[in-house]
Short mmCIF file of C-alpha atoms in Angstrom, two decimals:
data_model
loop_
_atom_site.label_atom_id
_atom_site.label_comp_id
_atom_site.label_asym_id
_atom_site.label_seq_id
_atom_site.Cartn_x
_atom_site.Cartn_y
_atom_site.Cartn_z
CA MET A 167 -22.59 434.51 149.36
CA PRO A 168 -22.38 432.26 146.28
CA LEU A 169 -22.65 428.52 146.94
CA GLU A 170 -19.20 427.89 145.45
CA LEU A 171 -17.60 430.33 147.91
CA GLN A 172 -19.56 428.83 150.82
CA THR A 173 -18.34 425.37 149.84
CA GLN A 174 -14.72 426.58 149.66
CA ASN A 175 -15.03 428.28 153.08
CA LEU A 176 -16.42 425.07 154.57
CA GLN A 177 -13.59 423.03 153.02
CA ASP A 178 -11.02 425.50 154.38
CA THR A 179 -12.57 425.33 157.86
CA LEU A 180 -12.66 421.52 157.83
CA PHE A 181 -9.05 421.43 156.60
CA LEU A 182 -7.90 423.69 159.44
CA GLU A 183 -9.84 421.64 162.00
CA GLU A 184 -8.32 418.43 160.63
CA ARG A 185 -4.81 419.91 160.77
CA GLN A 186 -5.37 421.10 164.35
CA MET A 187 -6.65 417.66 165.31
CA ASN A 188 -3.41 416.18 164.02
CA ILE A 189 -1.38 418.66 166.06
CA GLN A 190 -3.55 418.18 169.15
CA THR A 191 -3.73 414.39 169.09
CA GLY A 192 -0.21 413.59 168.03
CA LEU A 193 -1.54 410.68 165.98
CA PRO A 194 0.44 409.65 162.92
CA ALA A 195 -1.29 411.25 159.93
CA ILE A 196 -1.85 409.25 156.76
CA LEU A 197 -2.81 410.64 153.38
CA LEU A 198 -4.96 408.08 151.58
CA VAL A 199 -5.15 408.64 147.82
CA ASP A 200 -7.64 406.32 146.11
CA ASP A 201 -10.58 407.01 143.81
CA ASP A 202 -12.53 403.86 144.70
CA PRO A 203 -15.01 404.88 147.43
CA ASP A 204 -15.41 401.33 148.77
CA ILE A 205 -11.67 400.80 149.18
CA SER A 206 -11.21 404.29 150.62
CA THR A 207 -13.93 403.74 153.20
CA ALA A 208 -12.59 400.33 154.22
CA LEU A 209 -9.02 401.63 154.53
CA HIS A 210 -10.15 404.76 156.36
CA ASP A 211 -12.03 402.68 158.93
CA LEU A 212 -9.19 400.18 159.35
CA LEU A 213 -6.52 402.85 159.79
CA GLU A 214 -8.56 405.02 162.15
CA HIS A 215 -9.34 401.93 164.24
CA ASP A 216 -5.59 401.30 164.39
CA GLY A 217 -5.04 404.80 165.79
CA PHE A 218 -4.05 406.78 162.71
CA LEU A 219 -5.44 410.13 161.60
CA VAL A 220 -6.58 409.62 158.00
CA THR A 221 -7.13 412.22 155.30
CA GLY A 222 -8.65 410.81 152.14
CA VAL A 223 -8.54 412.30 148.64
CA SER A 224 -9.36 410.83 145.24
CA THR A 225 -7.31 412.84 142.73
CA CYS A 226 -3.70 413.65 141.93
CA ARG A 227 -4.43 417.36 142.27
CA ASP A 228 -5.90 417.01 145.76
CA ALA A 229 -3.09 414.70 146.88
CA LEU A 230 -0.41 417.21 145.90
CA ALA A 231 -2.32 420.08 147.51
CA GLN A 232 -2.47 418.14 150.78
CA VAL A 233 1.23 417.19 150.72
CA LYS A 234 2.16 420.84 150.17
CA THR A 235 0.16 422.05 153.18
CA VAL A 236 -0.08 419.26 155.76
CA GLU A 237 2.58 417.19 157.48
CA PHE A 238 1.89 413.50 156.97
CA ALA A 239 3.73 410.52 158.40
CA VAL A 240 3.02 408.45 155.28
CA VAL A 241 1.09 408.47 151.99
CA LEU A 242 -0.92 405.50 150.68
CA LEU A 243 -1.12 406.08 146.93
CA ASP A 244 -3.06 404.34 144.17
CA ILE A 245 -1.55 404.44 140.68
CA GLY A 246 -4.74 404.62 138.63
CA LEU A 247 -6.37 407.96 139.43
CA PRO A 248 -9.01 409.82 137.40
CA ASP A 249 -6.93 412.93 136.70
CA GLY A 250 -3.50 411.43 136.16
CA ASP A 251 -0.87 408.85 136.93
CA GLY A 252 -0.02 408.00 140.52
CA LEU A 253 3.62 407.46 139.53
CA ALA A 254 3.83 411.12 138.50
CA VAL A 255 2.37 412.03 141.90
CA LEU A 256 5.01 409.85 143.55
CA GLU A 257 7.77 411.74 141.74
CA THR A 258 6.30 415.12 142.70
CA ILE A 259 5.94 414.07 146.34
CA GLN A 260 9.58 412.96 146.31
CA ALA A 261 10.54 416.45 145.09
CA ILE A 262 8.35 418.25 147.65
CA ALA A 263 9.02 416.03 150.68
CA PRO A 264 11.86 413.58 149.99
CA SER A 265 11.68 411.97 153.43
CA LEU A 266 7.91 411.30 153.27
CA PRO A 267 7.32 407.55 152.82
CA VAL A 268 4.94 406.76 149.97
CA ILE A 269 3.39 403.30 149.89
CA ILE A 270 1.87 402.29 146.57
CA LEU A 271 -1.39 400.39 147.03
CA THR A 272 -2.80 399.44 143.65
CA ALA A 273 -4.61 396.84 141.58
CA PHE A 274 -1.76 396.93 139.02
CA THR A 275 0.12 393.68 139.60
CA SER A 276 2.67 394.10 136.81
CA GLN A 277 6.31 393.70 137.84
CA GLY A 278 7.04 396.67 135.60
CA TYR A 279 4.88 398.97 137.74
CA ARG A 280 6.43 397.55 140.90
CA ALA A 281 9.95 398.17 139.57
CA LYS A 282 9.11 401.70 138.36
CA SER A 283 7.51 402.60 141.68
CA LEU A 284 10.37 401.34 143.80
CA SER A 285 13.02 402.87 141.54
CA ARG A 286 11.22 406.23 141.77
CA GLY A 287 11.35 406.19 145.57
CA ALA A 288 8.27 404.33 146.79
CA PHE A 289 8.71 402.94 150.30
CA SER A 290 6.78 399.79 149.39
CA TYR A 291 4.47 398.37 146.73
CA LEU A 292 1.34 396.50 147.80
CA THR A 293 -1.38 395.13 145.56
CA LYS A 294 -5.14 394.96 145.93
CA PRO A 295 -6.76 393.05 147.34
CA TYR A 296 -4.45 393.92 150.21
CA ASN A 297 -3.60 391.81 153.24
CA ARG A 298 -4.50 393.80 156.38
CA ASP A 299 -1.61 392.45 158.44
CA GLU A 300 0.92 393.15 155.69
CA LEU A 301 -0.44 396.68 155.25
CA ARG A 302 -0.28 397.32 158.99
CA ALA A 303 3.31 396.04 159.17
CA VAL A 304 4.44 398.20 156.24
CA LEU A 305 2.72 401.27 157.74
CA ARG A 306 4.41 400.70 161.11
CA ARG A 307 7.80 400.46 159.39
CA ALA A 308 7.07 403.57 157.33
CA VAL A 309 6.17 405.71 160.35
CA GLY A 310 8.96 404.23 162.45
CA MET A 311 6.78 402.53 165.04
CA SER A 312 7.66 399.23 166.65
CA ARG A 313 4.01 398.42 167.30
CA PRO A 314 0.67 399.88 166.22
CA PRO A 315 -0.73 402.85 168.13
CA ALA A 316 -3.26 401.87 170.75
CA PRO A 317 -6.83 402.72 169.75
CA SER A 318 -8.51 405.14 172.13
CA ASP A 319 -10.86 403.54 174.65
CA ASN A 320 -12.81 406.75 175.17
#
């Protein structure tokens, strides 16, 4: 079997396992879209510690593929992505899943980007470096939780 096909089969298997885990655990699922590996890792660890199921991708294409196939409670979306504009992804997500909250988390601090994002349907607009408590509060509001999920003690 060619390596490319093996890789795709492995990705498909991992995707199905991840989706089943979401169904089995009942944890709120978050799609994290950021191309900076350091930020992605830090956010992934923070959110998993807080009891969320996190799927991370680094491109517009992968983000849209995930939204089309997996039910997420919320999307954390960077604007500056290597294959396109996060604002275009926001608009597409709004068309695919209008009730899915999308939180913009970006280094762009311009009021123009903030206004564009919010007018195009973003749930909230946060800038990097982000404040952990503010991010947690916005995520709880977005997924409709009064308090954070309890991390597993097992």
